[in-house]
Coordinates of N, CA and C in Angstrom, one line a residue:
M1 N 49.1 210.6 92.0 CA 49.5 209.9 90.8 C 49.2 210.7 89.6
K2 N 47.9 211.2 89.6 CA 47.5 212.1 88.5 C 48.3 213.3 88.3
K3 N 48.6 213.9 89.5 CA 49.4 215.1 89.5 C 50.8 214.9 88.9
V4 N 51.4 213.7 89.3 CA 52.7 213.4 88.8 C 52.7 213.2 87.2
L5 N 51.7 212.5 86.8 CA 51.5 212.3 85.3 C 51.3 213.6 84.6
K6 N 50.5 214.5 85.2 CA 50.3 215.8 84.6 C 51.6 216.6 84.5
I7 N 52.4 216.6 85.5 CA 53.6 217.3 85.5 C 54.6 216.7 84.5
T8 N 54.7 215.4 84.4 CA 55.5 214.7 83.5 C 55.1 215.0 82.0
A9 N 53.8 215.0 81.8 CA 53.3 215.3 80.4 C 53.7 216.8 80.1
N10 N 53.5 217.7 81.0 CA 53.9 219.1 80.7 C 55.4 219.3 80.4
V11 N 56.2 218.5 81.2 CA 57.6 218.6 81.0 C 58.0 218.1 79.6
L12 N 57.4 216.9 79.2 CA 57.7 216.4 77.9 C 57.2 217.3 76.8
V13 N 56.1 217.9 76.9 CA 55.6 218.9 75.9 C 56.5 220.0 75.7
W14 N 57.0 220.6 76.9 CA 58.0 221.7 76.8 C 59.3 221.3 76.1
I15 N 59.7 220.0 76.4 CA 61.0 219.5 75.8 C 60.8 219.4 74.3
I16 N 59.7 218.9 73.9 CA 59.4 218.8 72.5 C 59.3 220.1 71.8
L17 N 58.7 221.1 72.5 CA 58.6 222.4 71.9 C 59.9 223.1 71.8
I18 N 60.8 222.9 72.8 CA 62.1 223.5 72.8 C 63.0 222.9 71.6
L19 N 62.9 221.6 71.5 CA 63.6 220.9 70.5 C 63.1 221.3 69.1
A20 N 61.8 221.5 69.0 CA 61.2 221.9 67.7 C 61.7 223.3 67.4
L21 N 61.8 224.2 68.4 CA 62.2 225.5 68.2 C 63.7 225.6 67.7
L22 N 64.5 224.7 68.4 CA 66.0 224.7 68.0 C 66.2 224.2 66.6
V23 N 65.4 223.1 66.3 CA 65.5 222.6 64.9 C 65.1 223.6 63.9
T24 N 64.0 224.3 64.2 CA 63.5 225.4 63.3 C 64.5 226.4 63.1
I25 N 65.2 226.9 64.2 CA 66.2 227.9 64.0 C 67.4 227.4 63.2
M26 N 67.8 226.1 63.4 CA 68.9 225.5 62.6 C 68.6 225.4 61.2
V27 N 67.3 225.0 60.9 CA 66.9 224.8 59.5 C 66.9 226.1 58.7
F28 N 66.3 227.1 59.4 CA 66.3 228.4 58.7 C 67.6 229.1 58.6
S29 N 68.5 228.9 59.7 CA 69.8 229.5 59.6 C 70.6 228.9 58.5
S30 N 70.5 227.5 58.3 CA 71.2 226.9 57.3 C 70.8 227.3 55.9
G31 N 69.5 227.7 55.8 CA 69.0 228.2 54.5 C 69.6 229.5 54.1
R32 N 70.0 230.3 55.2 CA 70.5 231.7 54.9 C 72.0 231.7 54.9
N33 N 72.7 230.5 55.2 CA 74.1 230.5 55.4 C 74.8 229.4 54.6
N34 N 74.3 229.3 53.3 CA 74.9 228.4 52.4 C 74.8 226.9 52.9
G35 N 73.8 226.6 53.6 CA 73.6 225.2 54.1 C 74.3 224.9 55.4
V36 N 74.8 225.9 56.0 CA 75.5 225.7 57.3 C 74.7 226.2 58.4
A37 N 74.1 225.3 59.2 CA 73.3 225.7 60.3 C 74.2 226.2 61.5
N38 N 73.7 227.2 62.2 CA 74.5 227.8 63.2 C 73.6 228.2 64.4
L39 N 73.9 227.7 65.6 CA 73.1 228.0 66.7 C 74.1 228.5 67.9
L40 N 74.1 229.8 68.0 CA 75.0 230.4 69.0 C 76.4 230.0 68.9
G41 N 76.8 229.9 67.6 CA 78.2 229.6 67.3 C 78.5 228.1 67.2
Y42 N 77.5 227.2 67.5 CA 77.7 225.8 67.3 C 77.1 225.3 66.0
I43 N 77.8 224.4 65.4 CA 77.3 224.0 64.0 C 77.1 222.5 64.0
P44 N 75.9 222.0 63.8 CA 75.6 220.6 63.7 C 75.9 220.2 62.3
M45 N 76.6 219.1 62.1 CA 77.0 218.6 60.8 C 76.7 217.1 60.6
T46 N 76.1 216.7 59.5 CA 75.8 215.3 59.2 C 77.0 214.8 58.4
V47 N 77.6 213.7 58.9 CA 78.7 213.1 58.3 C 78.3 212.3 57.0
E48 N 78.9 212.7 55.9 CA 78.4 212.1 54.6 C 79.3 210.9 54.1
S49 N 80.4 210.6 54.8 CA 81.2 209.5 54.3 C 81.9 208.8 55.5
D50 N 82.6 207.7 55.2 CA 83.4 207.0 56.3 C 84.8 207.4 56.3
S51 N 85.2 208.6 55.7 CA 86.6 208.9 55.6 C 87.3 209.2 57.0
M52 N 86.4 209.4 58.0 CA 87.0 209.7 59.4 C 86.8 208.5 60.3
K53 N 86.4 207.4 59.8 CA 86.1 206.2 60.6 C 87.5 205.7 61.2
P54 N 87.6 205.4 62.4 CA 86.5 205.1 63.4 C 86.2 206.3 64.3
T55 N 86.8 207.5 64.1 CA 86.5 208.6 64.9 C 85.0 208.9 64.9
F56 N 84.5 209.0 63.7 CA 83.0 209.1 63.5 C 82.8 208.5 62.1
Q57 N 81.5 208.2 61.8 CA 81.3 207.6 60.5 C 80.0 208.2 59.8
K58 N 79.7 207.7 58.7 CA 78.6 208.2 57.9 C 77.3 208.1 58.7
D59 N 76.5 209.2 58.6 CA 75.2 209.4 59.2 C 75.3 209.8 60.7
D60 N 76.5 209.9 61.2 CA 76.7 210.4 62.6 C 76.4 211.9 62.5
L61 N 76.0 212.5 63.6 CA 75.8 213.9 63.8 C 76.9 214.5 64.6
I62 N 77.8 215.4 64.1 CA 78.8 215.9 64.9 C 78.6 217.4 65.2
I63 N 79.1 217.9 66.3 CA 78.9 219.3 66.6 C 80.3 220.0 66.5
C64 N 80.3 221.0 65.6 CA 81.5 221.9 65.5 C 81.3 223.2 66.1
K65 N 82.3 224.0 66.3 CA 82.2 225.3 66.8 C 83.0 226.3 65.9
E66 N 82.4 227.5 65.8 CA 83.0 228.5 65.0 C 84.4 228.8 65.5
V67 N 85.3 229.1 64.6 CA 86.7 229.4 64.9 C 86.9 230.9 64.8
D68 N 87.1 231.5 66.0 CA 87.3 233.0 66.0 C 88.7 233.4 65.5
D69 N 89.7 232.5 65.8 CA 91.1 232.8 65.4 C 91.7 231.5 64.8
V70 N 92.0 231.6 63.5 CA 92.5 230.4 62.9 C 93.9 230.1 63.4
Y71 N 94.6 231.0 64.0 CA 95.9 230.7 64.6 C 95.8 229.9 65.9
S72 N 94.6 229.7 66.4 CA 94.4 228.8 67.5 C 94.3 227.4 67.1
L73 N 94.2 227.1 65.8 CA 94.1 225.7 65.3 C 95.5 225.1 65.4
Q74 N 95.5 223.8 65.7 CA 96.8 223.1 65.9 C 96.7 221.8 65.1
K75 N 97.9 221.2 64.9 CA 98.0 219.9 64.2 C 97.2 218.9 65.1
G76 N 96.4 218.1 64.5 CA 95.6 217.1 65.2 C 94.2 217.5 65.4
D77 N 93.9 218.8 65.2 CA 92.5 219.3 65.3 C 91.7 218.8 64.1
V78 N 90.4 218.5 64.4 CA 89.5 218.1 63.3 C 88.7 219.3 62.9
I79 N 88.7 219.7 61.7 CA 88.0 220.9 61.2 C 87.1 220.6 60.1
T80 N 86.0 221.4 60.0 CA 85.1 221.3 58.8 C 85.4 222.5 58.0
F81 N 85.5 222.3 56.7 CA 86.0 223.4 55.7 C 85.3 223.2 54.4
W82 N 85.3 224.3 53.6 CA 84.8 224.2 52.2 C 85.9 223.7 51.3
T83 N 85.6 222.8 50.4 CA 86.6 222.3 49.5 C 85.9 222.0 48.1
I84 N 86.7 221.6 47.1 CA 86.1 221.3 45.8 C 86.3 219.8 45.6
I85 N 85.2 219.1 45.4 CA 85.2 217.6 45.2 C 84.4 217.4 43.9
D86 N 85.0 216.7 42.9 CA 84.3 216.5 41.6 C 83.7 217.7 41.0
G87 N 84.4 218.8 41.2 CA 83.9 220.1 40.6 C 82.8 220.8 41.3
Q88 N 82.5 220.3 42.5 CA 81.5 221.0 43.3 C 82.1 221.5 44.7
R89 N 81.6 222.6 45.1 CA 82.0 223.2 46.4 C 81.2 222.5 47.5
V90 N 81.9 221.8 48.4 CA 81.1 221.0 49.4 C 81.9 221.2 50.7
K91 N 81.2 220.7 51.8 CA 81.8 220.8 53.1 C 82.5 219.4 53.4
N92 N 83.6 219.5 54.1 CA 84.4 218.3 54.4 C 84.9 218.5 55.8
T93 N 85.0 217.3 56.5 CA 85.5 217.4 57.9 C 86.7 216.3 58.0
H94 N 87.9 216.9 58.1 CA 89.1 216.0 58.2 C 90.0 216.6 59.3
R95 N 91.1 215.8 59.6 CA 92.0 216.2 60.6 C 93.2 216.9 60.0
I96 N 93.7 218.0 60.7 CA 94.8 218.7 60.3 C 96.1 217.9 60.6
V97 N 96.9 217.7 59.5 CA 98.1 216.9 59.6 C 99.3 217.8 59.5
E98 N 99.1 219.0 58.9 CA 100.2 219.9 58.8 C 99.7 221.3 58.6
I99 N 100.4 222.3 59.0 CA 100.0 223.7 58.9 C 101.0 224.4 58.1
N100 N 100.6 225.1 57.0 CA 101.4 225.9 56.2 C 101.2 227.4 56.5
E101 N 102.3 228.1 56.6 CA 102.3 229.6 56.8 C 103.1 230.3 55.8
L102 N 102.5 231.2 55.1 CA 103.1 232.0 54.0 C 102.6 233.4 54.0
D103 N 103.4 234.4 54.1 CA 103.0 235.8 54.1 C 101.9 236.1 55.1
N104 N 102.1 235.6 56.3 CA 101.1 235.9 57.4 C 99.7 235.2 57.1
T105 N 99.7 234.3 56.2 CA 98.4 233.5 56.0 C 98.7 232.1 56.3
R106 N 97.6 231.4 56.6 CA 97.7 230.0 57.0 C 96.8 229.1 56.1
S107 N 97.3 227.9 55.8 CA 96.5 226.9 55.2 C 96.7 225.6 55.9
F108 N 95.8 224.7 55.7 CA 95.9 223.5 56.5 C 95.8 222.2 55.6
V109 N 96.9 221.4 55.8 CA 96.9 220.1 55.1 C 96.0 219.1 55.9
T110 N 95.1 218.5 55.3 CA 94.1 217.7 56.0 C 94.1 216.3 55.5
R111 N 93.6 215.4 56.3 CA 93.5 214.0 55.9 C 92.4 213.3 56.7
G112 N 91.6 212.4 56.1 CA 90.7 211.6 56.8 C 91.4 210.5 57.6
D113 N 90.9 210.2 58.8 CA 91.5 209.2 59.6 C 91.5 207.8 58.9
N114 N 90.6 207.7 58.0 CA 90.4 206.4 57.3 C 91.1 206.4 55.9
N115 N 91.8 207.5 55.6 CA 92.4 207.7 54.3 C 93.9 207.5 54.4
A116 N 94.5 207.0 53.3 CA 95.9 206.7 53.3 C 96.7 207.9 52.9
Q117 N 96.1 208.9 52.2 CA 96.8 210.0 51.6 C 96.1 211.3 52.1
D118 N 96.9 212.4 52.1 CA 96.4 213.7 52.4 C 95.4 214.2 51.4
D119 N 94.6 215.1 51.8 CA 93.7 215.7 50.8 C 94.5 216.5 49.8
T120 N 94.0 216.5 48.5 CA 94.8 217.1 47.4 C 95.0 218.6 47.6
V121 N 94.0 219.3 48.0 CA 94.1 220.8 48.2 C 94.0 221.2 49.6
P122 N 95.0 221.9 50.1 CA 95.0 222.4 51.5 C 93.8 223.3 51.7
A123 N 93.3 223.3 52.9 CA 92.2 224.2 53.3 C 92.7 225.6 53.7
S124 N 92.3 226.6 53.0 CA 92.7 228.0 53.4 C 92.0 228.4 54.6
A125 N 92.5 229.4 55.3 CA 91.9 229.9 56.5 C 90.5 230.4 56.3
N126 N 90.2 231.0 55.1 CA 88.9 231.6 54.8 C 87.9 230.5 54.6
D127 N 88.4 229.3 54.3 CA 87.4 228.2 54.0 C 87.1 227.4 55.3
V128 N 87.7 227.7 56.4 CA 87.4 226.9 57.6 C 86.0 227.3 58.1
I129 N 85.2 226.4 58.4 CA 83.8 226.6 58.9 C 83.8 226.5 60.4
G130 N 84.4 225.4 60.9 CA 84.4 225.3 62.4 C 85.4 224.1 62.8
K131 N 85.5 224.0 64.1 CA 86.4 223.0 64.7 C 85.5 222.0 65.4
W132 N 85.7 220.7 65.2 CA 84.9 219.7 65.9 C 85.2 219.7 67.4
T133 N 84.1 219.6 68.2 CA 84.1 219.8 69.6 C 84.2 218.4 70.3
D134 N 84.5 217.3 69.6 CA 84.5 216.0 70.1 C 83.2 215.4 70.5
V135 N 82.1 216.1 70.1 CA 80.7 215.7 70.4 C 80.2 215.0 69.1
K136 N 79.7 213.8 69.3 CA 79.0 213.1 68.1 C 77.8 212.3 68.6
L137 N 76.8 212.2 67.8 CA 75.6 211.4 68.1 C 75.5 210.4 67.0
G138 N 75.7 209.1 67.3 CA 75.7 208.1 66.3 C 74.4 207.9 65.6
G139 N 74.5 208.0 64.3 CA 73.3 207.8 63.4 C 72.3 208.9 63.5
F140 N 72.5 210.0 64.3 CA 71.5 211.0 64.4 C 71.5 212.0 63.2
G141 N 72.5 211.8 62.4 CA 72.5 212.7 61.2 C 71.4 212.4 60.2
K142 N 70.9 211.1 60.2 CA 69.8 210.8 59.4 C 68.5 211.5 59.8
V143 N 68.4 211.6 61.2 CA 67.2 212.3 61.7 C 67.3 213.8 61.3
M144 N 68.5 214.4 61.5 CA 68.6 215.8 61.1 C 68.3 216.0 59.6
N145 N 68.8 215.2 58.8 CA 68.5 215.3 57.4 C 67.0 215.2 57.1
F146 N 66.3 214.3 57.8 CA 64.9 214.1 57.6 C 64.1 215.4 58.1
L147 N 64.6 215.9 59.2 CA 63.9 217.1 59.7 C 64.1 218.3 58.8
R148 N 65.1 218.3 57.9 CA 65.3 219.4 57.0 C 64.4 219.3 55.8
T149 N 63.8 218.1 55.6 CA 62.9 217.9 54.5 C 61.5 218.5 54.8
K150 N 60.7 218.8 53.8 CA 59.4 219.4 54.1 C 58.5 218.4 54.9
T151 N 58.6 217.1 54.5 CA 57.8 216.1 55.2 C 58.2 216.0 56.7
G152 N 59.5 215.9 56.9 CA 60.0 215.8 58.3 C 59.7 217.0 59.1
F153 N 59.8 218.2 58.5 CA 59.6 219.4 59.2 C 58.1 219.5 59.6
F154 N 57.2 219.0 58.8 CA 55.8 219.1 59.0 C 55.4 218.1 60.1
I155 N 55.9 216.8 60.0 CA 55.6 215.8 61.0 C 56.2 216.0 62.4
C156 N 57.4 216.4 62.4 CA 58.2 216.5 63.7 C 58.2 217.8 64.3
I157 N 57.8 218.9 63.5 CA 57.9 220.2 64.1 C 56.5 220.9 64.1
V158 N 55.9 220.9 62.9 CA 54.6 221.7 62.8 C 53.5 221.0 63.6
I159 N 53.4 219.7 63.5 CA 52.3 219.0 64.2 C 52.5 219.0 65.7
P160 N 53.7 218.7 66.3 CA 53.8 218.9 67.7 C 53.5 220.3 68.2
M161 N 54.0 221.3 67.5 CA 53.7 222.7 67.9 C 52.3 223.0 67.9
A162 N 51.6 222.5 66.8 CA 50.1 222.7 66.7 C 49.4 222.1 67.9
V163 N 49.8 220.8 68.2 CA 49.1 220.1 69.4 C 49.4 220.9 70.7
F164 N 50.6 221.4 70.8 CA 51.0 222.1 72.0 C 50.1 223.4 72.2
F165 N 49.9 224.1 71.1 CA 49.1 225.3 71.2 C 47.7 225.0 71.4
L166 N 47.2 223.9 70.8 CA 45.8 223.6 71.0 C 45.5 223.2 72.5
V167 N 46.5 222.4 73.1 CA 46.4 222.1 74.5 C 46.4 223.3 75.4
E168 N 47.3 224.2 75.1 CA 47.4 225.4 75.9 C 46.1 226.3 75.7
L169 N 45.5 226.3 74.5 CA 44.3 227.0 74.3 C 43.2 226.4 75.1
Y170 N 43.1 225.1 75.1 CA 42.1 224.4 75.9 C 42.2 224.8 77.4
K171 N 43.4 224.8 77.9 CA 43.7 225.1 79.3 C 43.2 226.5 79.6
F172 N 43.5 227.4 78.6 CA 43.1 228.8 78.8 C 41.6 229.0 78.8
I173 N 40.9 228.3 77.9 CA 39.4 228.4 77.9 C 38.8 227.8 79.2
V174 N 39.4 226.7 79.7 CA 38.9 226.1 81.0 C 39.1 227.1 82.1
T175 N 40.3 227.7 82.1 CA 40.5 228.7 83.2 C 39.6 229.9 83.1
L176 N 39.2 230.3 81.9 CA 38.3 231.4 81.8 C 36.9 231.0 82.3
V177 N 36.5 229.8 82.0 CA 35.2 229.3 82.4 C 35.1 229.2 83.9
E178 N 36.2 228.7 84.5 CA 36.3 228.6 86.0 C 36.2 230.0 86.6
L179 N 36.9 231.0 86.0 CA 36.8 232.3 86.6 C 35.5 232.9 86.5
K180 N 34.7 232.6 85.5 CA 33.3 233.1 85.4 C 32.3 232.5 86.3
K181 N 32.7 231.4 86.9 CA 31.7 230.7 87.8 C 31.7 231.6 89.1
P182 N 30.4 231.8 89.6 CA 30.3 232.6 90.9 C 31.0 231.9 92.0
E183 N 31.7 232.6 92.8 CA 32.3 232.1 94.0 C 31.3 231.8 95.1
L184 N 31.4 230.7 95.8 CA 30.5 230.3 96.8 C 30.9 231.0 98.1
T185 N 29.9 231.6 98.8 CA 30.1 232.3 100.1 C 30.1 231.2 101.2
D186 N 30.4 231.5 102.4 CA 30.3 230.6 103.5 C 28.9 230.1 103.7
E187 N 28.0 231.1 103.5 CA 26.5 230.7 103.7 C 26.1 229.7 102.7
D188 N 26.6 229.9 101.4 CA 26.2 229.0 100.4 C 26.8 227.6 100.6
E189 N 28.0 227.5 101.1 CA 28.6 226.2 101.4 C 27.8 225.5 102.6
E190 N 27.4 226.3 103.6 CA 26.7 225.8 104.7 C 25.3 225.2 104.2
E191 N 24.7 226.0 103.3 CA 23.4 225.6 102.8 C 23.5 224.3 102.0
I192 N 24.6 224.2 101.2 CA 24.9 222.9 100.4 C 25.1 221.8 101.3
K193 N 25.9 222.0 102.4 CA 26.1 220.9 103.4 C 24.8 220.5 104.0
K194 N 24.0 221.5 104.4 CA 22.7 221.2 105.1 C 21.8 220.4 104.2
R195 N 21.7 220.7 102.9 CA 20.9 220.0 102.0 C 21.4 218.6 101.8
A196 N 22.7 218.4 101.7 CA 23.2 217.1 101.5 C 22.9 216.2 102.7
I197 N 23.0 216.8 103.9 CA 22.6 216.0 105.1 C 21.2 215.6 105.2
E198 N 20.3 216.6 104.8 CA 18.9 216.4 104.8 C 18.5 215.3 103.7
E199 N 19.2 215.3 102.6 CA 18.9 214.3 101.5 C 19.4 212.9 102.0
Y200 N 20.5 212.9 102.7 CA 21.0 211.7 103.2 C 20.1 211.1 104.3
L201 N 19.6 211.9 105.2 CA 18.7 211.4 106.2 C 17.4 211.0 105.6
A202 N 16.9 211.7 104.6 CA 15.7 211.3 104.0 C 15.8 210.0 103.3
A203 N 17.0 209.8 102.7 CA 17.2 208.5 102.0 C 17.3 207.4 103.0
Q204 N 17.9 207.6 104.1 CA 18.0 206.6 105.2 C 16.6 206.2 105.7
K205 N 15.8 207.3 105.9 CA 14.4 207.1 106.4 C 13.6 206.3 105.4
Q206 N 13.7 206.6 104.1 CA 13.0 205.9 103.1 C 13.4 204.5 103.0
E207 N 14.7 204.2 103.2 CA 15.2 202.8 103.2 C 14.6 202.0 104.4
E208 N 14.5 202.7 105.6 CA 13.9 202.0 106.7 C 12.5 201.7 106.5
E209 N 11.7 202.6 105.9 CA 10.3 202.4 105.6 C 10.1 201.3 104.6
N210 N 11.0 201.2 103.7 CA 10.9 200.1 102.7 C 11.1 198.8 103.3
K211 N 12.1 198.7 104.3 CA 12.4 197.5 105.0 C 11.1 197.1 105.8
K212 N 10.5 198.0 106.5 CA 9.3 197.7 107.3 C 8.2 197.2 106.5
K213 N 8.0 197.8 105.3 CA 6.9 197.4 104.4 C 7.2 196.0 103.9
A214 N 8.5 195.7 103.6 CA 8.8 194.4 103.1 C 8.6 193.3 104.2
E215 N 8.9 193.7 105.5 CA 8.7 192.7 106.6 C 7.3 192.5 106.8
L216 N 6.4 193.5 106.8 CA 5.0 193.4 106.9 C 4.4 192.5 105.9
S217 N 4.9 192.7 104.6 CA 4.4 191.9 103.5 C 4.7 190.5 103.7
V218 N 5.9 190.2 104.2 CA 6.3 188.8 104.4 C 5.5 188.2 105.5
N219 N 5.3 188.9 106.6 CA 4.5 188.4 107.8 C 3.1 188.1 107.3
G220 N 2.5 189.0 106.5 CA 1.1 188.9 106.0 C 1.0 187.6 105.2
E221 N 2.0 187.4 104.3 CA 2.0 186.2 103.5 C 2.0 184.9 104.4
D222 N 2.9 185.0 105.4 CA 3.0 183.8 106.3 C 1.7 183.5 107.0
K223 N 1.0 184.6 107.5 CA -0.3 184.4 108.2 C -1.3 183.8 107.3
S224 N -1.3 184.3 106.1 CA -2.3 183.8 105.1 C -2.1 182.3 104.8
A225 N -0.8 181.9 104.7 CA -0.5 180.5 104.5 C -0.9 179.7 105.6
A226 N -0.7 180.2 106.9 CA -1.1 179.4 108.1 C -2.6 179.2 108.2
A227 N -3.4 180.3 107.8 CA -4.8 180.2 107.9 C -5.4 179.2 106.9
E228 N -4.8 179.1 105.7 CA -5.2 178.2 104.7 C -5.0 176.7 105.2
K229 N -4.0 176.5 105.9 CA -3.8 175.2 106.5 C -4.8 174.8 107.5

């Protein structure tokens, strides 16, 4: 049972470490790539509005993939792209409802599944960040946003990694101590067994002697009581 628990604990620790490493990579890559995290071509995105409901909704985490060839995009695909909203350049994720082609260039007319009208400005090929892979994690976007904060990064990443390394350091020290212990020869083991047997026999003998003394004491008290009568 202890062995099973130990193996389970080690597996959980490694899972936490791997997740911490992945989140660390995503956080740092997003900082170097205009806020777009990228892990081997896959892009996790936090949904900021309900414009695509019921396909996905606010605070969901969706996974997009880099688009190597914009000509592979088709009507009905859901893409993430840069656009201008209220004077700010932001990321948006909507469905392609029409494709425009002019002078060997493409642009995409998009619309949210929950919107009645198309987006005002078509997305140019250069503004496409990625295509949605149909993978979503309900509500996990909040977790990702928290992990990107200093507090979240410290609590969920730094502390678990520190605990992991402290545990591994403890295991390493224990291993070194065990290695420094002198190895017992066959003669040493036989001597230990012999001493254990001798101590056991001596304890048994002492116990028998104590019993005899107790019996003699009781018999002596009985005889004294009989004489007084």
